[in-house]
mmCIF file of C-alpha atoms in Angstrom:
data_model
loop_
_atom_site.group_PDB
_atom_site.id
_atom_site.type_symbol
_atom_site.label_atom_id
_atom_site.label_comp_id
_atom_site.label_asym_id
_atom_site.label_seq_id
_atom_site.Cartn_x
_atom_site.Cartn_y
_atom_site.Cartn_z
ATOM 1 C CA UNK A 841 0.000 0.000 0.000
ATOM 2 C CA UNK A 842 2.841 2.357 0.729
ATOM 3 C CA UNK A 843 4.338 1.859 -2.725
ATOM 4 C CA UNK A 844 0.984 2.596 -4.395
ATOM 5 C CA UNK A 845 0.555 5.862 -2.479
ATOM 6 C CA UNK A 846 4.055 7.051 -3.348
ATOM 7 C CA UNK A 847 3.597 6.261 -7.041
ATOM 8 C CA UNK A 848 0.472 8.455 -7.349
ATOM 9 C CA UNK A 849 2.349 11.806 -7.074
ATOM 10 C CA UNK A 850 4.910 10.560 -9.568
ATOM 11 C CA UNK A 851 2.187 9.728 -12.109
ATOM 12 C CA UNK A 852 0.662 13.193 -11.595
ATOM 13 C CA UNK A 853 4.009 14.792 -12.299
ATOM 14 C CA UNK A 854 4.463 12.875 -15.579
ATOM 15 C CA UNK A 855 0.880 13.497 -16.743
ATOM 16 C CA UNK A 856 0.672 16.500 -19.145
ATOM 17 C CA UNK A 857 -0.820 19.621 -17.630
ATOM 18 C CA UNK A 858 -4.096 21.048 -18.936
ATOM 19 C CA UNK A 859 -3.124 24.588 -18.102
ATOM 20 C CA UNK A 860 -2.595 26.851 -21.167
ATOM 21 C CA UNK A 861 0.879 27.986 -22.035
ATOM 22 C CA UNK A 862 2.178 31.061 -20.331
ATOM 23 C CA UNK A 863 2.023 33.194 -23.480
ATOM 24 C CA UNK A 864 0.423 36.567 -24.065
ATOM 25 C CA UNK A 865 -2.021 35.095 -26.568
ATOM 26 C CA UNK A 866 -3.252 32.144 -24.486
ATOM 27 C CA UNK A 867 -3.270 34.143 -21.255
ATOM 28 C CA UNK A 868 -5.276 36.879 -23.004
ATOM 29 C CA UNK A 869 -2.741 39.586 -22.294
ATOM 30 C CA UNK A 870 -2.454 40.962 -25.828
ATOM 31 C CA UNK A 871 -2.987 44.696 -26.249
ATOM 32 C CA UNK A 872 -6.622 45.539 -27.041
ATOM 33 C CA UNK A 873 -8.512 48.581 -28.219
ATOM 34 C CA UNK A 874 -12.092 49.418 -27.406
ATOM 35 C CA UNK A 875 -13.668 52.293 -29.317
ATOM 36 C CA UNK A 876 -15.270 54.997 -27.243
ATOM 37 C CA UNK A 877 -18.345 55.940 -29.247
ATOM 38 C CA UNK A 878 -19.299 59.575 -28.874
ATOM 39 C CA UNK A 879 -22.223 61.391 -30.416
ATOM 40 C CA UNK A 880 -19.852 63.346 -32.670
ATOM 41 C CA UNK A 881 -18.084 60.253 -34.055
ATOM 42 C CA UNK A 882 -21.347 58.348 -34.610
ATOM 43 C CA UNK A 883 -23.114 61.193 -36.378
ATOM 44 C CA UNK A 884 -20.103 62.039 -38.532
ATOM 45 C CA UNK A 885 -19.846 58.380 -39.598
ATOM 46 C CA UNK A 886 -23.512 58.261 -40.667
ATOM 47 C CA UNK A 887 -23.462 61.603 -42.463
ATOM 48 C CA UNK A 888 -20.146 60.963 -44.254
ATOM 49 C CA UNK A 889 -21.277 57.485 -45.322
ATOM 50 C CA UNK A 890 -24.567 58.888 -46.586
ATOM 51 C CA UNK A 891 -22.868 61.685 -48.509
ATOM 52 C CA UNK A 892 -20.453 59.205 -50.110
ATOM 53 C CA UNK A 893 -23.223 56.804 -51.146
ATOM 54 C CA UNK A 894 -25.367 59.619 -52.534
ATOM 55 C CA UNK A 895 -22.504 61.030 -54.616
ATOM 56 C CA UNK A 896 -21.633 57.602 -56.031
ATOM 57 C CA UNK A 897 -25.309 56.816 -56.682
ATOM 58 C CA UNK A 898 -25.894 60.074 -58.552
ATOM 59 C CA UNK A 899 -22.776 59.443 -60.671
ATOM 60 C CA UNK A 900 -23.918 55.911 -61.530
ATOM 61 C CA UNK A 901 -27.474 56.984 -62.405
ATOM 62 C CA UNK A 902 -26.254 59.845 -64.596
ATOM 63 C CA UNK A 903 -23.814 57.492 -66.366
ATOM 64 C CA UNK A 904 -26.528 54.862 -66.903
ATOM 65 C CA UNK A 905 -28.913 57.466 -68.346
ATOM 66 C CA UNK A 906 -26.267 58.606 -70.850
ATOM 67 C CA UNK A 907 -26.211 55.159 -72.493
ATOM 68 C CA UNK A 908 -27.827 54.930 -75.925
ATOM 69 C CA UNK A 909 -29.807 51.731 -76.392
ATOM 70 C CA UNK A 910 -32.182 50.340 -79.009
ATOM 71 C CA UNK A 911 -34.173 47.168 -78.390
ATOM 72 C CA UNK A 912 -36.242 45.380 -81.035
ATOM 73 C CA UNK A 913 -38.587 42.468 -80.380
ATOM 74 C CA UNK A 914 -38.545 40.241 -83.461
ATOM 75 C CA UNK A 915 -40.613 37.343 -82.087
ATOM 76 C CA UNK A 916 -43.832 38.577 -83.735
ATOM 77 C CA UNK A 917 -42.237 40.435 -86.633
ATOM 78 C CA UNK A 918 -40.825 37.109 -87.872
ATOM 79 C CA UNK A 919 -44.106 35.240 -87.424
ATOM 80 C CA UNK A 920 -43.724 33.222 -90.649
ATOM 81 C CA UNK A 921 -40.386 31.854 -89.494
ATOM 82 C CA UNK A 922 -41.775 31.250 -86.022
ATOM 83 C CA UNK A 923 -44.564 29.069 -87.414
ATOM 84 C CA UNK A 924 -42.061 27.207 -89.586
ATOM 85 C CA UNK A 925 -39.852 26.417 -86.585
ATOM 86 C CA UNK A 926 -42.783 25.058 -84.557
ATOM 87 C CA UNK A 927 -42.495 21.878 -86.637
ATOM 88 C CA UNK A 928 -39.136 20.226 -85.893
ATOM 89 C CA UNK A 929 -39.179 18.470 -89.280
ATOM 90 C CA UNK A 930 -38.538 21.848 -90.968
ATOM 91 C CA UNK A 931 -35.242 22.455 -89.186
ATOM 92 C CA UNK A 932 -33.286 22.063 -92.435
ATOM 93 C CA UNK A 933 -35.307 24.782 -94.220
ATOM 94 C CA UNK A 934 -33.676 28.194 -93.916
ATOM 95 C CA UNK A 935 -35.937 31.110 -93.024
ATOM 96 C CA UNK A 936 -34.754 34.723 -93.314
ATOM 97 C CA UNK A 937 -36.431 37.711 -91.729
ATOM 98 C CA UNK A 938 -35.588 41.397 -92.202
ATOM 99 C CA UNK A 939 -36.485 44.157 -89.753
ATOM 100 C CA UNK A 940 -36.094 47.854 -90.554
ATOM 101 C CA UNK A 941 -35.522 50.437 -87.842
ATOM 102 C CA UNK A 942 -34.179 53.965 -87.448
ATOM 103 C CA UNK A 943 -31.573 55.425 -85.119
ATOM 104 C CA UNK A 944 -32.715 58.921 -84.236
ATOM 105 C CA UNK A 945 -29.246 59.946 -82.978
ATOM 106 C CA UNK A 946 -25.686 58.745 -83.242
ATOM 107 C CA UNK A 947 -24.474 55.903 -81.055
ATOM 108 C CA UNK A 948 -20.918 57.054 -80.437
ATOM 109 C CA UNK A 949 -18.117 54.911 -79.071
ATOM 110 C CA UNK A 950 -18.123 51.147 -78.764
ATOM 111 C CA UNK A 951 -21.467 49.632 -79.776
ATOM 112 C CA UNK A 952 -22.450 46.165 -78.540
ATOM 113 C CA UNK A 953 -25.058 43.861 -80.038
ATOM 114 C CA UNK A 954 -26.943 41.538 -77.688
ATOM 115 C CA UNK A 955 -29.624 38.932 -78.157
ATOM 116 C CA UNK A 956 -32.249 38.808 -75.423
ATOM 117 C CA UNK A 957 -34.581 36.012 -74.353
ATOM 118 C CA UNK A 958 -37.699 36.263 -72.223
ATOM 119 C CA UNK A 959 -39.394 33.440 -70.311
ATOM 120 C CA UNK A 960 -36.441 31.094 -70.881
ATOM 121 C CA UNK A 961 -35.543 29.530 -67.520
ATOM 122 C CA UNK A 962 -31.894 28.531 -67.328
ATOM 123 C CA UNK A 963 -31.879 28.311 -63.533
ATOM 124 C CA UNK A 964 -33.601 24.919 -63.277
ATOM 125 C CA UNK A 965 -31.417 22.596 -61.207
ATOM 126 C CA UNK A 966 -31.345 19.718 -63.710
ATOM 127 C CA UNK A 967 -30.677 22.134 -66.567
ATOM 128 C CA UNK A 968 -27.756 23.815 -64.770
ATOM 129 C CA UNK A 969 -26.130 20.454 -63.950
ATOM 130 C CA UNK A 970 -26.666 19.009 -67.438
ATOM 131 C CA UNK A 971 -23.097 19.444 -68.742
ATOM 132 C CA UNK A 972 -19.668 17.818 -68.541
ATOM 133 C CA UNK A 973 -16.897 20.230 -67.595
ATOM 134 C CA UNK A 974 -14.273 17.554 -68.220
ATOM 135 C CA UNK A 975 -15.541 17.066 -71.759
ATOM 136 C CA UNK A 976 -15.428 20.838 -72.332
ATOM 137 C CA UNK A 977 -11.769 20.749 -71.273
ATOM 138 C CA UNK A 978 -11.060 18.443 -74.226
ATOM 139 C CA UNK A 979 -10.694 15.279 -72.166
ATOM 140 C CA UNK A 980 -11.906 11.864 -73.223
ATOM 141 C CA UNK A 981 -14.713 11.068 -70.771
ATOM 142 C CA UNK A 982 -17.565 8.604 -70.595
ATOM 143 C CA UNK A 983 -20.557 10.913 -70.980
ATOM 144 C CA UNK A 984 -22.885 8.133 -69.801
ATOM 145 C CA UNK A 985 -21.530 8.633 -66.270
ATOM 146 C CA UNK A 986 -22.164 12.381 -66.273
ATOM 147 C CA UNK A 987 -25.220 14.544 -65.617
ATOM 148 C CA UNK A 988 -25.738 15.055 -69.369
ATOM 149 C CA UNK A 989 -28.615 12.571 -69.646
ATOM 150 C CA UNK A 990 -30.867 12.474 -71.620
ATOM 151 C CA UNK A 991 -28.547 14.397 -73.969
ATOM 152 C CA UNK A 992 -25.494 12.219 -73.368
ATOM 153 C CA UNK A 993 -25.516 9.719 -76.241
ATOM 154 C CA UNK A 994 -27.737 8.414 -79.030
ATOM 155 C CA UNK A 995 -29.426 5.015 -78.931
ATOM 156 C CA UNK A 996 -26.598 3.467 -80.966
ATOM 157 C CA UNK A 997 -24.108 4.546 -78.278
ATOM 158 C CA UNK A 998 -22.546 7.494 -80.149
ATOM 159 C CA UNK A 999 -21.701 10.175 -77.579
ATOM 160 C CA UNK A 1000 -22.829 13.743 -78.118
ATOM 161 C CA UNK A 1001 -20.243 16.487 -78.325
ATOM 162 C CA UNK A 1002 -20.958 18.654 -76.474
ATOM 163 C CA UNK A 1003 -23.361 16.774 -74.229
ATOM 164 C CA UNK A 1004 -26.039 18.118 -71.932
ATOM 165 C CA UNK A 1005 -29.223 20.173 -72.056
ATOM 166 C CA UNK A 1006 -27.413 23.535 -71.921
ATOM 167 C CA UNK A 1007 -25.392 22.859 -75.047
ATOM 168 C CA UNK A 1008 -28.332 21.246 -76.838
ATOM 169 C CA UNK A 1009 -30.482 24.380 -76.382
ATOM 170 C CA UNK A 1010 -27.814 26.816 -77.627
ATOM 171 C CA UNK A 1011 -29.107 29.998 -79.254
ATOM 172 C CA UNK A 1012 -28.417 29.661 -82.996
ATOM 173 C CA UNK A 1013 -30.059 32.618 -84.743
ATOM 174 C CA UNK A 1014 -27.729 34.466 -87.119
ATOM 175 C CA UNK A 1015 -28.030 38.266 -87.027
ATOM 176 C CA UNK A 1016 -26.467 40.693 -89.526
ATOM 177 C CA UNK A 1017 -26.738 44.492 -89.501
ATOM 178 C CA UNK A 1018 -26.986 46.700 -92.602
ATOM 179 C CA UNK A 1019 -26.824 50.493 -92.906
ATOM 180 C CA UNK A 1020 -29.055 52.114 -95.551
ATOM 181 C CA UNK A 1021 -27.091 55.155 -96.738
ATOM 182 C CA UNK A 1022 -28.003 57.218 -99.826
ATOM 183 C CA UNK A 1023 -29.909 54.405 -101.559
ATOM 184 C CA UNK A 1024 -27.001 52.019 -100.944
ATOM 185 C CA UNK A 1025 -26.830 49.186 -98.427
ATOM 186 C CA UNK A 1026 -23.636 48.850 -96.362
ATOM 187 C CA UNK A 1027 -23.065 45.826 -94.129
ATOM 188 C CA UNK A 1028 -21.910 46.885 -90.682
ATOM 189 C CA UNK A 1029 -18.685 45.004 -89.757
ATOM 190 C CA UNK A 1030 -19.193 42.954 -86.599
ATOM 191 C CA UNK A 1031 -16.598 41.293 -84.368
ATOM 192 C CA UNK A 1032 -17.450 37.746 -83.341
ATOM 193 C CA UNK A 1033 -14.375 37.121 -81.149
ATOM 194 C CA UNK A 1034 -13.198 38.757 -77.949
ATOM 195 C CA UNK A 1035 -16.717 38.748 -76.505
ATOM 196 C CA UNK A 1036 -16.330 36.009 -73.870
ATOM 197 C CA UNK A 1037 -14.538 36.116 -70.539
ATOM 198 C CA UNK A 1038 -10.781 35.558 -70.742
ATOM 199 C CA UNK A 1039 -10.875 32.858 -68.074
ATOM 200 C CA UNK A 1040 -13.568 30.959 -69.985
ATOM 201 C CA UNK A 1041 -11.778 31.192 -73.310
ATOM 202 C CA UNK A 1042 -8.317 30.257 -72.010
ATOM 203 C CA UNK A 1043 -8.945 28.147 -68.912
ATOM 204 C CA UNK A 1044 -12.377 26.494 -68.757
ATOM 205 C CA UNK A 1045 -12.772 25.439 -72.406
ATOM 206 C CA UNK A 1046 -10.329 23.421 -74.511
ATOM 207 C CA UNK A 1047 -10.540 21.438 -77.740
ATOM 208 C CA UNK A 1048 -9.285 17.834 -77.839
ATOM 209 C CA UNK A 1049 -5.696 17.596 -79.025
ATOM 210 C CA UNK A 1050 -5.398 16.454 -82.633
ATOM 211 C CA UNK A 1051 -3.942 17.563 -85.970
ATOM 212 C CA UNK A 1052 -7.387 18.903 -87.000
ATOM 213 C CA UNK A 1053 -10.740 19.407 -85.317
ATOM 214 C CA UNK A 1054 -12.713 16.978 -87.457
ATOM 215 C CA UNK A 1055 -10.345 14.194 -86.390
ATOM 216 C CA UNK A 1056 -10.465 15.388 -82.767
ATOM 217 C CA UNK A 1057 -14.240 14.939 -82.669
ATOM 218 C CA UNK A 1058 -14.296 11.689 -84.640
ATOM 219 C CA UNK A 1059 -16.652 9.131 -83.140
ATOM 220 C CA UNK A 1060 -18.996 11.795 -81.718
ATOM 221 C CA UNK A 1061 -22.186 13.398 -83.007
ATOM 222 C CA UNK A 1062 -23.781 16.815 -82.735
ATOM 223 C CA UNK A 1063 -26.591 17.412 -80.192
ATOM 224 C CA UNK A 1064 -30.106 16.747 -81.544
ATOM 225 C CA UNK A 1065 -31.097 20.440 -81.885
ATOM 226 C CA UNK A 1066 -27.896 21.523 -83.611
ATOM 227 C CA UNK A 1067 -27.720 22.042 -87.371
ATOM 228 C CA UNK A 1068 -24.007 21.280 -87.630
ATOM 229 C CA UNK A 1069 -21.292 19.595 -85.555
ATOM 230 C CA UNK A 1070 -19.233 21.503 -83.024
ATOM 231 C CA UNK A 1071 -16.099 21.610 -85.206
ATOM 232 C CA UNK A 1072 -18.012 23.636 -87.844
ATOM 233 C CA UNK A 1073 -19.209 26.449 -85.573
ATOM 234 C CA UNK A 1074 -16.704 28.810 -87.191
ATOM 235 C CA UNK A 1075 -14.975 27.430 -90.254
ATOM 236 C CA UNK A 1076 -13.307 30.770 -91.028
ATOM 237 C CA UNK A 1077 -11.341 31.081 -87.783
ATOM 238 C CA UNK A 1078 -9.756 28.007 -86.210
ATOM 239 C CA UNK A 1079 -9.169 29.944 -82.966
ATOM 240 C CA UNK A 1080 -12.934 30.398 -82.670
ATOM 241 C CA UNK A 1081 -14.034 26.880 -83.479
ATOM 242 C CA UNK A 1082 -15.095 23.863 -81.464
ATOM 243 C CA UNK A 1083 -15.443 24.229 -77.718
ATOM 244 C CA UNK A 1084 -13.594 27.577 -77.750
ATOM 245 C CA UNK A 1085 -16.212 29.262 -79.931
ATOM 246 C CA UNK A 1086 -17.239 32.554 -78.314
ATOM 247 C CA UNK A 1087 -20.965 32.136 -78.984
ATOM 248 C CA UNK A 1088 -20.887 28.668 -77.430
ATOM 249 C CA UNK A 1089 -18.863 29.809 -74.393
ATOM 250 C CA UNK A 1090 -21.206 32.739 -73.703
ATOM 251 C CA UNK A 1091 -24.265 30.501 -73.916
ATOM 252 C CA UNK A 1092 -22.765 27.965 -71.494
ATOM 253 C CA UNK A 1093 -22.616 30.654 -68.765
ATOM 254 C CA UNK A 1094 -26.259 30.288 -67.702
ATOM 255 C CA UNK A 1095 -28.409 33.133 -66.419
ATOM 256 C CA UNK A 1096 -30.051 33.314 -63.003
ATOM 257 C CA UNK A 1097 -33.212 34.949 -64.356
ATOM 258 C CA UNK A 1098 -35.825 34.023 -66.941
ATOM 259 C CA UNK A 1099 -35.248 37.264 -68.874
ATOM 260 C CA UNK A 1100 -31.646 37.874 -69.854
ATOM 261 C CA UNK A 1101 -29.359 39.120 -72.600
ATOM 262 C CA UNK A 1102 -26.089 37.729 -73.930
ATOM 263 C CA UNK A 1103 -23.409 39.545 -75.870
ATOM 264 C CA UNK A 1104 -23.542 38.497 -79.519
ATOM 265 C CA UNK A 1105 -21.310 40.881 -81.498
ATOM 266 C CA UNK A 1106 -19.383 44.157 -81.280
ATOM 267 C CA UNK A 1107 -19.351 46.778 -84.003
ATOM 268 C CA UNK A 1108 -15.905 46.994 -85.592
ATOM 269 C CA UNK A 1109 -14.858 50.637 -85.468
ATOM 270 C CA UNK A 1110 -13.416 51.121 -88.904
ATOM 271 C CA UNK A 1111 -14.295 52.995 -92.071
ATOM 272 C CA UNK A 1112 -17.659 54.682 -91.888
ATOM 273 C CA UNK A 1113 -18.250 53.268 -88.400
ATOM 274 C CA UNK A 1114 -15.007 54.436 -86.799
ATOM 275 C CA UNK A 1115 -16.910 56.635 -84.328
ATOM 276 C CA UNK A 1116 -19.794 54.200 -83.798
ATOM 277 C CA UNK A 1117 -23.147 53.917 -85.526
ATOM 278 C CA UNK A 1118 -24.344 57.127 -87.227
ATOM 279 C CA UNK A 1119 -27.988 58.097 -87.104
ATOM 280 C CA UNK A 1120 -30.059 56.771 -89.983
ATOM 281 C CA UNK A 1121 -31.961 53.783 -91.295
ATOM 282 C CA UNK A 1122 -30.791 50.248 -90.556
ATOM 283 C CA UNK A 1123 -31.901 46.702 -91.253
ATOM 284 C CA UNK A 1124 -31.481 43.511 -89.253
ATOM 285 C CA UNK A 1125 -31.247 40.401 -91.426
ATOM 286 C CA UNK A 1126 -31.989 37.408 -89.203
ATOM 287 C CA UNK A 1127 -31.705 33.732 -89.982
ATOM 288 C CA UNK A 1128 -34.477 32.456 -87.704
ATOM 289 C CA UNK A 1129 -33.549 29.108 -86.117
ATOM 290 C CA UNK A 1130 -34.313 29.352 -82.389
ATOM 291 C CA UNK A 1131 -38.023 28.641 -81.649
ATOM 292 C CA UNK A 1132 -39.619 30.401 -78.673
ATOM 293 C CA UNK A 1133 -43.360 30.058 -79.274
ATOM 294 C CA UNK A 1134 -43.657 26.686 -77.506
ATOM 295 C CA UNK A 1135 -42.622 28.145 -74.152
ATOM 296 C CA UNK A 1136 -44.335 31.526 -74.820
ATOM 297 C CA UNK A 1137 -41.041 33.337 -74.979
ATOM 298 C CA UNK A 1138 -39.791 36.406 -76.814
ATOM 299 C CA UNK A 1139 -36.571 37.287 -78.609
ATOM 300 C CA UNK A 1140 -34.867 40.648 -78.835
ATOM 301 C CA UNK A 1141 -31.954 42.295 -80.578
ATOM 302 C CA UNK A 1142 -30.343 45.047 -78.544
ATOM 303 C CA UNK A 1143 -27.828 47.677 -79.669
ATOM 304 C CA UNK A 1144 -26.218 49.466 -76.756
ATOM 305 C CA UNK A 1145 -23.255 51.662 -75.903
ATOM 306 C CA UNK A 1146 -21.077 51.371 -72.815
ATOM 307 C CA UNK A 1147 -19.863 53.812 -70.150
ATOM 308 C CA UNK A 1148 -17.257 53.647 -67.391
ATOM 309 C CA UNK A 1149 -19.744 51.985 -65.025
ATOM 310 C CA UNK A 1150 -20.761 49.258 -67.476
ATOM 311 C CA UNK A 1151 -23.935 48.656 -69.415
ATOM 312 C CA UNK A 1152 -27.477 49.962 -69.124
ATOM 313 C CA UNK A 1153 -28.358 48.895 -65.584
ATOM 314 C CA UNK A 1154 -29.472 51.592 -63.101
ATOM 315 C CA UNK A 1155 -29.855 49.111 -60.217
ATOM 316 C CA UNK A 1156 -26.430 49.763 -58.664
ATOM 317 C CA UNK A 1157 -26.928 53.540 -58.730
ATOM 318 C CA UNK A 1158 -30.395 53.236 -57.192
ATOM 319 C CA UNK A 1159 -29.019 50.925 -54.489
ATOM 320 C CA UNK A 1160 -26.367 53.511 -53.574
ATOM 321 C CA UNK A 1161 -29.006 56.256 -53.452
ATOM 322 C CA UNK A 1162 -31.220 54.200 -51.153
ATOM 323 C CA UNK A 1163 -28.319 53.342 -48.828
ATOM 324 C CA UNK A 1164 -27.146 56.961 -48.727
ATOM 325 C CA UNK A 1165 -30.629 58.269 -47.993
ATOM 326 C CA UNK A 1166 -31.103 55.669 -45.241
ATOM 327 C CA UNK A 1167 -27.760 56.596 -43.629
ATOM 328 C CA UNK A 1168 -28.537 60.326 -43.609
ATOM 329 C CA UNK A 1169 -32.072 59.777 -42.259
ATOM 330 C CA UNK A 1170 -30.635 57.563 -39.541
ATOM 331 C CA UNK A 1171 -28.192 60.344 -38.664
ATOM 332 C CA UNK A 1172 -31.027 62.865 -38.311
ATOM 333 C CA UNK A 1173 -33.052 60.465 -36.152
ATOM 334 C CA UNK A 1174 -30.076 59.877 -33.847
ATOM 335 C CA UNK A 1175 -29.547 63.657 -33.630
ATOM 336 C CA UNK A 1176 -33.191 64.225 -32.672
ATOM 337 C CA UNK A 1177 -33.064 61.507 -30.009
ATOM 338 C CA UNK A 1178 -29.808 62.884 -28.622
ATOM 339 C CA UNK A 1179 -31.165 66.442 -28.371
ATOM 340 C CA UNK A 1180 -34.348 65.225 -26.732
ATOM 341 C CA UNK A 1181 -32.492 63.183 -24.122
ATOM 342 C CA UNK A 1182 -30.021 65.992 -23.518
ATOM 343 C CA UNK A 1183 -32.840 68.466 -22.912
ATOM 344 C CA UNK A 1184 -34.548 66.080 -20.489
ATOM 345 C CA UNK A 1185 -31.277 65.500 -18.615
ATOM 346 C CA UNK A 1186 -30.710 69.267 -18.292
ATOM 347 C CA UNK A 1187 -34.253 69.730 -16.970
ATOM 348 C CA UNK A 1188 -33.797 67.123 -14.230
ATOM 349 C CA UNK A 1189 -30.389 68.556 -13.241
ATOM 350 C CA UNK A 1190 -31.948 72.017 -12.709
ATOM 351 C CA UNK A 1191 -34.744 70.558 -10.613
#
């Protein structure tokens, strides 16, 4: 018994201690700072924040209002083509539609052409997941084990390239712009490259490695709704073909809302259009391929300029104005409460 009692203190000495280390951090002895809030510092913070937000908001709203934009709904104006596209058996029949419009004033600077869709929901969970990022990186993958179904492969086992519902529903209208000047028709030069994000073009999308694209995509087939295979998206420019095609890349970045617009082209600033689009009469020549009547949607063509704050979207400026107004109103309310309490305190001190 004596040996057992003497061994207990020894075991306690060898057992690791649970006490924290004697350091400034673990002993909570680090220097600290506690702000002393005074009425002057609080009110100055609210009023300065409100003034800053209001100035930024006014600048953003003024910049957004200076943007020149023209939007044309061609869903009903191309009704003949729309009826033709309702029957999927007519997909091989080309249908052209021309729309005349007038620019009342010059659109100076860089001019961007967008296509807009309404009532097209890209935010459905199964739709968003219906793609293969590994396939879009040019890797050889088994699309049957991806989320691409039912647009993964045909019944004979031939895989689709690209697979998935997003790629299958790609917007495929062709839009050209013509300027009617002194009884002559001039085609406006449009840039079809440089419209996608740099990270998408150079990091997230890659073509399979091969001596030519047709050989790279051998053994695959186009999606059911496509008119041509992926390696023929742009036969004129090899750097804009296959998975690295700008139109394809932009479409694969899905929208969070049912009404959205995607960048389609940019006006090339050369020749008669060096300063932008002059005022006058114009014509859109559209090859109508994308049907929207079945889901009661609409299609638009938008011409818009750009300012330092971006495109035509006043939301950010309005948000700054609301925040600035709220901060200043809060400052006035705090001032009124402070004066009221101060007056009451003075009254009781005199009594």
